[in-house]
Structures are given as structure tokens and as C-alpha cells.
mmCIF file of C-alpha atoms in Angstrom:
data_model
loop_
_atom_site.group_PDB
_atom_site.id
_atom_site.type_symbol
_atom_site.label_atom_id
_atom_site.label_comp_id
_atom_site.label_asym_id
_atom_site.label_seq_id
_atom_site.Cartn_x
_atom_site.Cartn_y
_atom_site.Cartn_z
ATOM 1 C CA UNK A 1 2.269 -1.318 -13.276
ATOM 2 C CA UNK A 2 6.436 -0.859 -13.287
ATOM 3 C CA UNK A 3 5.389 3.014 -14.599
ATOM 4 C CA UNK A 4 2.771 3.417 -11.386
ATOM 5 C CA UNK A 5 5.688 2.133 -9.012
ATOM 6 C CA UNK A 6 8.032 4.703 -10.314
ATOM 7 C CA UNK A 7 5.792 7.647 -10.298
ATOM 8 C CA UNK A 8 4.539 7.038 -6.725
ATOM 9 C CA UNK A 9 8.682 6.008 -5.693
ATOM 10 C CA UNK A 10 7.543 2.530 -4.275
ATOM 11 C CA UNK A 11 10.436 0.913 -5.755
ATOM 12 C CA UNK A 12 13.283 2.783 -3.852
ATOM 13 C CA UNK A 13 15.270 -0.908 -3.156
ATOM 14 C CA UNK A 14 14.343 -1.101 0.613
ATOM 15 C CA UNK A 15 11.743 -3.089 2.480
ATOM 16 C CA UNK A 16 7.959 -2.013 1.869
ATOM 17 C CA UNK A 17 8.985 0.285 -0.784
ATOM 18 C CA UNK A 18 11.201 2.512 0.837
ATOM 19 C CA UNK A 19 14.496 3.401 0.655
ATOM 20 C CA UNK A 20 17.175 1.618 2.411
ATOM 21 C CA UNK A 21 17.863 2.177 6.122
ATOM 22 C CA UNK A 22 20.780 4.371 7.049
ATOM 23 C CA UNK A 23 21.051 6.475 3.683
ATOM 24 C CA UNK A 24 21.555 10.171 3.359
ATOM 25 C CA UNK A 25 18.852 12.827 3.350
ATOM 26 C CA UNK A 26 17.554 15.033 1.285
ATOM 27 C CA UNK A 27 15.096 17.472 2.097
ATOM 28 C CA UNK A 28 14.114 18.117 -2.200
ATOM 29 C CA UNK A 29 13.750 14.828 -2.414
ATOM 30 C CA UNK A 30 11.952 14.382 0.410
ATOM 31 C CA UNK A 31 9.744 17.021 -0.140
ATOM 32 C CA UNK A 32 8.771 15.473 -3.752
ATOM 33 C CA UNK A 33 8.069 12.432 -2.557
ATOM 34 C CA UNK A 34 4.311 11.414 -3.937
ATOM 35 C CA UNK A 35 3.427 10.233 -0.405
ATOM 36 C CA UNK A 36 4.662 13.711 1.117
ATOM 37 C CA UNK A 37 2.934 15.710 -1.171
ATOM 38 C CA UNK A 38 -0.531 14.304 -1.058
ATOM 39 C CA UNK A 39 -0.071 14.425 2.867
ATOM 40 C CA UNK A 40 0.222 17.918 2.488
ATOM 41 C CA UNK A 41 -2.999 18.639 0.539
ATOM 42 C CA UNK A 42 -4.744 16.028 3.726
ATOM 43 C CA UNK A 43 -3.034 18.525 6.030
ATOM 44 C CA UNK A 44 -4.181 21.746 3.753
ATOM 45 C CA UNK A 45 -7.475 20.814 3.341
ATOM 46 C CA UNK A 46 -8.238 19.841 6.625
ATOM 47 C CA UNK A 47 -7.515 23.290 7.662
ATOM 48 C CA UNK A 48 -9.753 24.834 5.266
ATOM 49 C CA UNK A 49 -12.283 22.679 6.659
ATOM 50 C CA UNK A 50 -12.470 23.201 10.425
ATOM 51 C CA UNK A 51 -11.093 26.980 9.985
ATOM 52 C CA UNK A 52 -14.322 27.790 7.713
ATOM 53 C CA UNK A 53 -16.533 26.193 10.105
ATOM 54 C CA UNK A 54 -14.913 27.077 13.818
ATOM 55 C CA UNK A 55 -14.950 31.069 12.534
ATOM 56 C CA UNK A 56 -18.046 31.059 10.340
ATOM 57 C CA UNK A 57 -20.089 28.311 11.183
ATOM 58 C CA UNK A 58 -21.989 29.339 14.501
ATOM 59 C CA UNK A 59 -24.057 32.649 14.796
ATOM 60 C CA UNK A 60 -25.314 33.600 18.001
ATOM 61 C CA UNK A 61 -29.689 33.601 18.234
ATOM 62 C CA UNK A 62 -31.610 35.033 21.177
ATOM 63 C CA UNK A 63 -28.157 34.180 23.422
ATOM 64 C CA UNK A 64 -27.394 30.626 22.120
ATOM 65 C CA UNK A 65 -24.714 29.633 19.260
ATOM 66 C CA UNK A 66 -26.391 28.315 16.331
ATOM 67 C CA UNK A 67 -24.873 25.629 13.350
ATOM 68 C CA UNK A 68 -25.373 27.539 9.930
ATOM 69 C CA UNK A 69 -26.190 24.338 8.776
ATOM 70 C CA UNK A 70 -29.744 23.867 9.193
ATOM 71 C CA UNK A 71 -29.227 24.521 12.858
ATOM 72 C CA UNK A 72 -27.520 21.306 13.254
ATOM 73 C CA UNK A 73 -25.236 21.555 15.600
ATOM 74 C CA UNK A 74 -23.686 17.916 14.853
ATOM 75 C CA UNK A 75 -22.853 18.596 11.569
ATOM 76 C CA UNK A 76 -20.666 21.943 12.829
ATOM 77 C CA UNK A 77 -19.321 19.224 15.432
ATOM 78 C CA UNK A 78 -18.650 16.574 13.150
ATOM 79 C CA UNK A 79 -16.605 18.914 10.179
ATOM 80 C CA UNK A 80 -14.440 20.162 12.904
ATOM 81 C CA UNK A 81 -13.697 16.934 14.789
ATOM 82 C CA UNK A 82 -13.269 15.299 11.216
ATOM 83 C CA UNK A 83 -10.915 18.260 10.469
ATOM 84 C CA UNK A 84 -8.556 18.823 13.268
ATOM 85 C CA UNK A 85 -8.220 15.028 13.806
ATOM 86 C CA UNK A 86 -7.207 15.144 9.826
ATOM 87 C CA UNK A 87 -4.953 17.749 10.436
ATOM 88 C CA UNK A 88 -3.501 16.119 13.363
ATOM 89 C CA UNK A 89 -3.240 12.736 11.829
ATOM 90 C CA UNK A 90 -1.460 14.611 8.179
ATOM 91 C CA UNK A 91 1.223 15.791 10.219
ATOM 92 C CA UNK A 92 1.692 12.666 12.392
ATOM 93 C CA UNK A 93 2.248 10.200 8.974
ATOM 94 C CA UNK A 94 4.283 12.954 7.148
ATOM 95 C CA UNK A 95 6.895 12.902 9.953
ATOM 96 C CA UNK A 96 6.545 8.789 9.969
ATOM 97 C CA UNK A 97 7.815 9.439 6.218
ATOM 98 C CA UNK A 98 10.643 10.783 7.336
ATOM 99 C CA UNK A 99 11.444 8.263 9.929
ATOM 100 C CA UNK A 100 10.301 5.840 7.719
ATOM 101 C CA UNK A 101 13.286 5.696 5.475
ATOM 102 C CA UNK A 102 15.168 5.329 8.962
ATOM 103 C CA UNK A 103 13.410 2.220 9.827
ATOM 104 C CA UNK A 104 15.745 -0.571 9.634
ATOM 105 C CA UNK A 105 13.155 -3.267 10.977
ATOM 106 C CA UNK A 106 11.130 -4.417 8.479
ATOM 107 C CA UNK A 107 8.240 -5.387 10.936
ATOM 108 C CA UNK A 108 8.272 -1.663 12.403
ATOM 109 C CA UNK A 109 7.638 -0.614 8.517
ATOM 110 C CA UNK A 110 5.122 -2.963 7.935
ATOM 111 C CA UNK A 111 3.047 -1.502 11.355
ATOM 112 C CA UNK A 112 3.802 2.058 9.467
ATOM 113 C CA UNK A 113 2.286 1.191 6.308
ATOM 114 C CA UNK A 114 -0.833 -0.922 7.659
ATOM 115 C CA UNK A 115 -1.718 1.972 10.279
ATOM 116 C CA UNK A 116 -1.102 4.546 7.133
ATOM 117 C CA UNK A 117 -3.368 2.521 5.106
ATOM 118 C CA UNK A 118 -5.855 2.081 7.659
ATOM 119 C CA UNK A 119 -6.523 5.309 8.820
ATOM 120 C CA UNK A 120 -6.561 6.538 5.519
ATOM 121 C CA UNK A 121 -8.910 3.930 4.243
ATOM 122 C CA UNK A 122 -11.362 5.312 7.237
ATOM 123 C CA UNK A 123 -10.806 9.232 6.789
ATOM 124 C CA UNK A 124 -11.440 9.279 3.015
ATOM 125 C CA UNK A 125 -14.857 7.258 3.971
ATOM 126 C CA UNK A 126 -15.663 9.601 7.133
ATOM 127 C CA UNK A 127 -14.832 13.024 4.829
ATOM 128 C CA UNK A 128 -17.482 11.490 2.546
ATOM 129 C CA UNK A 129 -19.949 11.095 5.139
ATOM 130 C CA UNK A 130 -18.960 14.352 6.360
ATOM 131 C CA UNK A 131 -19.718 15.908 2.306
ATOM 132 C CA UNK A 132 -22.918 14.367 2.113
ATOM 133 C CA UNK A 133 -24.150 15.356 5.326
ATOM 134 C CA UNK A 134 -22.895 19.068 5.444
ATOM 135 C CA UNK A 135 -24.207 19.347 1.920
ATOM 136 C CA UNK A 136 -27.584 18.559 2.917
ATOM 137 C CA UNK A 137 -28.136 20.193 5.633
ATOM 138 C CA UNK A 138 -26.679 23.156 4.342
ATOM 139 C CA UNK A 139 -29.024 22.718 1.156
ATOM 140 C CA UNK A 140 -32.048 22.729 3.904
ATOM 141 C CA UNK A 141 -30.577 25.491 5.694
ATOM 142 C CA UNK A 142 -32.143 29.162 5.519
ATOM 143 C CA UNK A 143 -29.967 31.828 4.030
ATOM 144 C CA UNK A 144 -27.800 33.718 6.830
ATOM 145 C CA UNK A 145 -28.126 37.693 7.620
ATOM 146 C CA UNK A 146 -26.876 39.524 4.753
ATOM 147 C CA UNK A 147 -24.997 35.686 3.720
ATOM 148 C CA UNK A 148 -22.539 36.135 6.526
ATOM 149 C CA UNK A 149 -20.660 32.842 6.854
ATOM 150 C CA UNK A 150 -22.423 31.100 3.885
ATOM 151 C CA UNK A 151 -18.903 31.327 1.877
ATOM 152 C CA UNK A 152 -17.011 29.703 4.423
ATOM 153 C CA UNK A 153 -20.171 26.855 4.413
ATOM 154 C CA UNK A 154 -19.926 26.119 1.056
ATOM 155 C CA UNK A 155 -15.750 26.028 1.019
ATOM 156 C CA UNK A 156 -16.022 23.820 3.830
ATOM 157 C CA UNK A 157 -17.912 21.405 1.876
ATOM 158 C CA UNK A 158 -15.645 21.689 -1.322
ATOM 159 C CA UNK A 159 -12.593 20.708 0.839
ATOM 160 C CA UNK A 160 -14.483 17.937 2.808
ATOM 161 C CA UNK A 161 -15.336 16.622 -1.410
ATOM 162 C CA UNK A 162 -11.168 17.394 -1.890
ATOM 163 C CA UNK A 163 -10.776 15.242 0.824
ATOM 164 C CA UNK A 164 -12.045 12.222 0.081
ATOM 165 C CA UNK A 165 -9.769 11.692 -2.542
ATOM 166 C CA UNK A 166 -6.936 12.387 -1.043
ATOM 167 C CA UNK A 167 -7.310 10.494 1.811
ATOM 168 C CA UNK A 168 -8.491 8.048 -0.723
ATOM 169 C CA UNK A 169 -4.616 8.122 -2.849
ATOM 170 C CA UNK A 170 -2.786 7.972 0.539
ATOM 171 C CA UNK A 171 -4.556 4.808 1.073
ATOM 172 C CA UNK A 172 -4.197 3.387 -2.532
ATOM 173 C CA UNK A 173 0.039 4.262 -1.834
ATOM 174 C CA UNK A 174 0.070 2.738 1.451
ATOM 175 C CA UNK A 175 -1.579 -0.309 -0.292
ATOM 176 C CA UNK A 176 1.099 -0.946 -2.775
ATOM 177 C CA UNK A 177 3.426 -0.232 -0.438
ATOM 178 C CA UNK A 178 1.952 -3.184 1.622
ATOM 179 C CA UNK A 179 1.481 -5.491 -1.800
ATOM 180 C CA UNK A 180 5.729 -4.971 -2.259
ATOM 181 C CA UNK A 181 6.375 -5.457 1.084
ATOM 182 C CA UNK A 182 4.452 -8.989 0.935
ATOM 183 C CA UNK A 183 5.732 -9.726 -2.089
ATOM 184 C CA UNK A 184 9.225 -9.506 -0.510
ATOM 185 C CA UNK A 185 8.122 -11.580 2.685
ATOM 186 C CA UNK A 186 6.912 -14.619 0.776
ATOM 187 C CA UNK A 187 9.984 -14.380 -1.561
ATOM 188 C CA UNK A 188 12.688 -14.559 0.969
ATOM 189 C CA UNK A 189 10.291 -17.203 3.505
ATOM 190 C CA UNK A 190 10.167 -19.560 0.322
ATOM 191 C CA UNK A 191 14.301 -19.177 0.156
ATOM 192 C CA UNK A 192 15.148 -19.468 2.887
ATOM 193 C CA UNK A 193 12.769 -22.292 3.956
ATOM 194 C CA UNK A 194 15.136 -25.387 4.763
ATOM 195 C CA UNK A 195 12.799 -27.643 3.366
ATOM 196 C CA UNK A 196 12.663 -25.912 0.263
ATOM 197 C CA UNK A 197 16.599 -25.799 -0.131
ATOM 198 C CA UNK A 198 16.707 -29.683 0.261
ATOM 199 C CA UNK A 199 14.048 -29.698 -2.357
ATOM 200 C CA UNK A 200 15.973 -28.070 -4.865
ATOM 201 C CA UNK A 201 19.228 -29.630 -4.110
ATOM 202 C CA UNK A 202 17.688 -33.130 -4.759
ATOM 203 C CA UNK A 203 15.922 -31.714 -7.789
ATOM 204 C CA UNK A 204 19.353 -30.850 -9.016
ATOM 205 C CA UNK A 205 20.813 -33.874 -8.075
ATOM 206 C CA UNK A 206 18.498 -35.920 -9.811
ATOM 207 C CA UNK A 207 19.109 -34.045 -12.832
ATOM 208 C CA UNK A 208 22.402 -34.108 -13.000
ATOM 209 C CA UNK A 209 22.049 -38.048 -12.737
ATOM 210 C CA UNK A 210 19.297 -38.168 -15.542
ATOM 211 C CA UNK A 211 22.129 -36.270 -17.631
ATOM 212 C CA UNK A 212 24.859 -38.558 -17.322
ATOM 213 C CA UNK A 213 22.478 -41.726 -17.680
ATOM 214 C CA UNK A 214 20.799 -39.959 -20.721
ATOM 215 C CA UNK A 215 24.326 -38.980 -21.951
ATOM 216 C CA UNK A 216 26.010 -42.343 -22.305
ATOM 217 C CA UNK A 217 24.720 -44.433 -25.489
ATOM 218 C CA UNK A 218 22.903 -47.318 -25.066
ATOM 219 C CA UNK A 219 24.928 -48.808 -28.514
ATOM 220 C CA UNK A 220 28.199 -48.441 -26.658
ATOM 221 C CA UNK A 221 31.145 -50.352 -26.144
ATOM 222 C CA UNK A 222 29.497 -53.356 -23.817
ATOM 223 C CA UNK A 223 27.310 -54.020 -26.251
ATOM 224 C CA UNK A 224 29.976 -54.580 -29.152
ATOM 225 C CA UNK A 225 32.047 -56.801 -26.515
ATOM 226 C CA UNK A 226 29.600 -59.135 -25.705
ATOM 227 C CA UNK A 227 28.701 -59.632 -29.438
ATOM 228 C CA UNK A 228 32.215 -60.728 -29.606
ATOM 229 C CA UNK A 229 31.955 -62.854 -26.891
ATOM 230 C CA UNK A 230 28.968 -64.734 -28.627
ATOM 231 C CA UNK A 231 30.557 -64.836 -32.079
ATOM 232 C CA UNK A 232 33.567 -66.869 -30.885
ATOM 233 C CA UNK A 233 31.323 -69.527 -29.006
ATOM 234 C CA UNK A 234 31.631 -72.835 -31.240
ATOM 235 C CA UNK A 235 28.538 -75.112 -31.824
ATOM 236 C CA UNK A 236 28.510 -78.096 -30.036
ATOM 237 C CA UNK A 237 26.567 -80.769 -31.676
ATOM 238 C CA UNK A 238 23.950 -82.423 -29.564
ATOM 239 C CA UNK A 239 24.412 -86.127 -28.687
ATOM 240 C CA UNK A 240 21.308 -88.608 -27.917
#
């Protein structure tokens, strides 16, 4: 688990995984961060999948604009909605990434990281809705005039497949972002709890009695004096 938080850079000494507030930038860095780079790919394929279908998918029939998929025109809708809102929502988080190593309020990150997680969660899940239902209408759908357009289809659905995955690794990151920054919560709440601190002082305390008690040998020099006290006590003869 301590490899996994260094290859995805949760461990950077700041709250939720990040680095700490006010350091300097650097756009390498930055630009290899795990988080940052599968961003990208969201933001990559999510062009690939409303370009192919807002310039290939409709074909115009007797005056009206048909869906190449099965003549479905919800499933065109529904890859380009799913698409541009992707592509909207990749470039939205990656510049939170950047401000998120600016963040010096540790409930601000913790809003980042549970909206990042979130909406990831839901996109991976709605760009596998969106495979399975492009896929099968397009599997339904007749062959277009001379296959215009059915290469940009197909890529669609390859990217929407891409997709799901990840979506799905932005959400796993954002999750162990959240599991550090909880981790960190509880920690510093259970030191910094006053009841807690009396706790462990009077645990101490009472040790350090038990010590001194356990330390001091119960054969010791009272003992001797008192036998020394009874040995020089004459015996006094009864009378009747």
C-alpha cells in the first residue's frame, strides 16, 4: 500500500494528500502528477467522443437529420452530452489540481476531493451506460452509404469503453486521497481531545507511582528495625 501511495503522489506531507500550502511550483512536476495525467486522457477522450459523433453521427434523410445509430436519436444526444460535459468537467478538476496544492484550508480540500470523487464515481458509470447503449444500437443499425461515418461510430464507442476506466482511476485517487485525509482528521481530533490528554496524563501518573511503589523492597529497612524492636522486649512472667 506505501508503494501505491508513492506512485499515485498521495503522500506529498500536506492535508488530503497534497502538498503543503504555499510551496513553489513546478510546471514538470505538475504536469507528471498521476492525477494530472489521467485527467488528461478524461479530457482526450471525451473529445474523441462527441467530435466523432457531432461531425459523423447524423446524416440527413428525405430533409430530417438522422442518428447513425439505429436511428436513435438519444443515443447521438446522450454521447455528446456525456462528452462535452466530460470535457468540461476534465478541465474544471485539472485546474482544481493546481489550486489544490494552494489550498491552505483543509475543509476547502476535503470539498475538492469528495466533489472529484463524486463526479468521477458517476461519469465512469454514465460512460458505461453510454458503451453499452451506443454499442447496441449501433450493432442494430443498418450499414451507412458507402460506410460514411461508420468509423467515427465505432471510435466513438472505443473511447466511451476508454472512458470508463479512467473516470474509474480518477475516482479510485480521489478515494485515497479522502482515506489520508480521514486518517489525518481522526489522528489529530483524538490528540488534541482534552479529555484524552487528561487521560494520558493520569495514565502516566499512575505509572510512575506503580514504579516507585514496585521499586522499593518490601524486605527493607522497617522491617529489620522492628525485628529489633521485638528482640530486645524481655519476658515478663505471668502472675496468678
Amino acid at each position: 500500500m506505501d508503494v501505491l501511495n508513492q506512485i499515485l503522489n498521495i503522500n506529498a506531507g500536506g492535508a488530503y494528500g497534497g502538498g503543503k500550502a504555499g510551496g513553489a511550483f513546478d510546471p514538470l512536476t505538475f504536469a507528471m502528477k498521476p492525477q494530472v495525467v489521467i485527467r488528461a486522457l478524461c479530457w482526450l477522450f471525451s473529445i474523441v467522443v462527441f467530435g466523432c459523433i457531432s461531425s459523423e453521427g447524423w446524416v440527413e434523410k428525405d430533409g430530417k437529420e438522422m442518428c447513425l445509430y439505429n436511428n436513435d436519436g438519444m443515443a447521438c444526444k446522450y454521447g455528446n452530452t456525456i462528452g462535452i460535459l466530460g470535457f468540461l468537467a476534465s478541465m474544471y478538476f485539472i485546474g482544481g489540481e493546481f489550486m489544490f496544492e494552494r489550498m491552505s484550508s483543509v475543509k476547502s480540500r476535503k470539498r475538492y476531493v469528495m466533489a472529484d470523487m463524486g463526479f468521477s464515481a458517476a461519469w465512469a458509470f454514465l460512460y458505461f451506460i453510454a458503451f453499452f447503449y451506443l454499442w447496441s444500437q449501433w450493432s442494430s443499425a443498418p450499414m451507412p452509404p458507402l460506410g460514411i461515418g461508420a468509423g467515427s461510430m465505432q471510435t466513438a464507442i472505443v473511447f466511451c469503453f476508454f472512458s470508463i476506466f479512467s473516470w474509474a482511476l480518477c475516482a479510485f485517487m480521489a478515494y485515497k486521497r479522502f482515506l489520508i485525509g480521514a486518517g489525518d482528521e481522526f489522528t489529530s481530533a483524538f490528540e488534541t481531545d482534552p479529555a484524552n490528554v487528561v487521560h494520558q496524563q493520569a495514565y502516566s501518573y499512575n505509572m510512575d507511582n506503580d514504579n516507585e511503589q514496585y521499586s522499593a523492597s518490601p524486605f527493607g529497612q522497617p522491617q529489620q528495625g522492628g525485628m529489633e524492636q521485638s528482640s530486645g522486649m524481655e519476658y515478663q512472667q505471668p502472675t496468678y
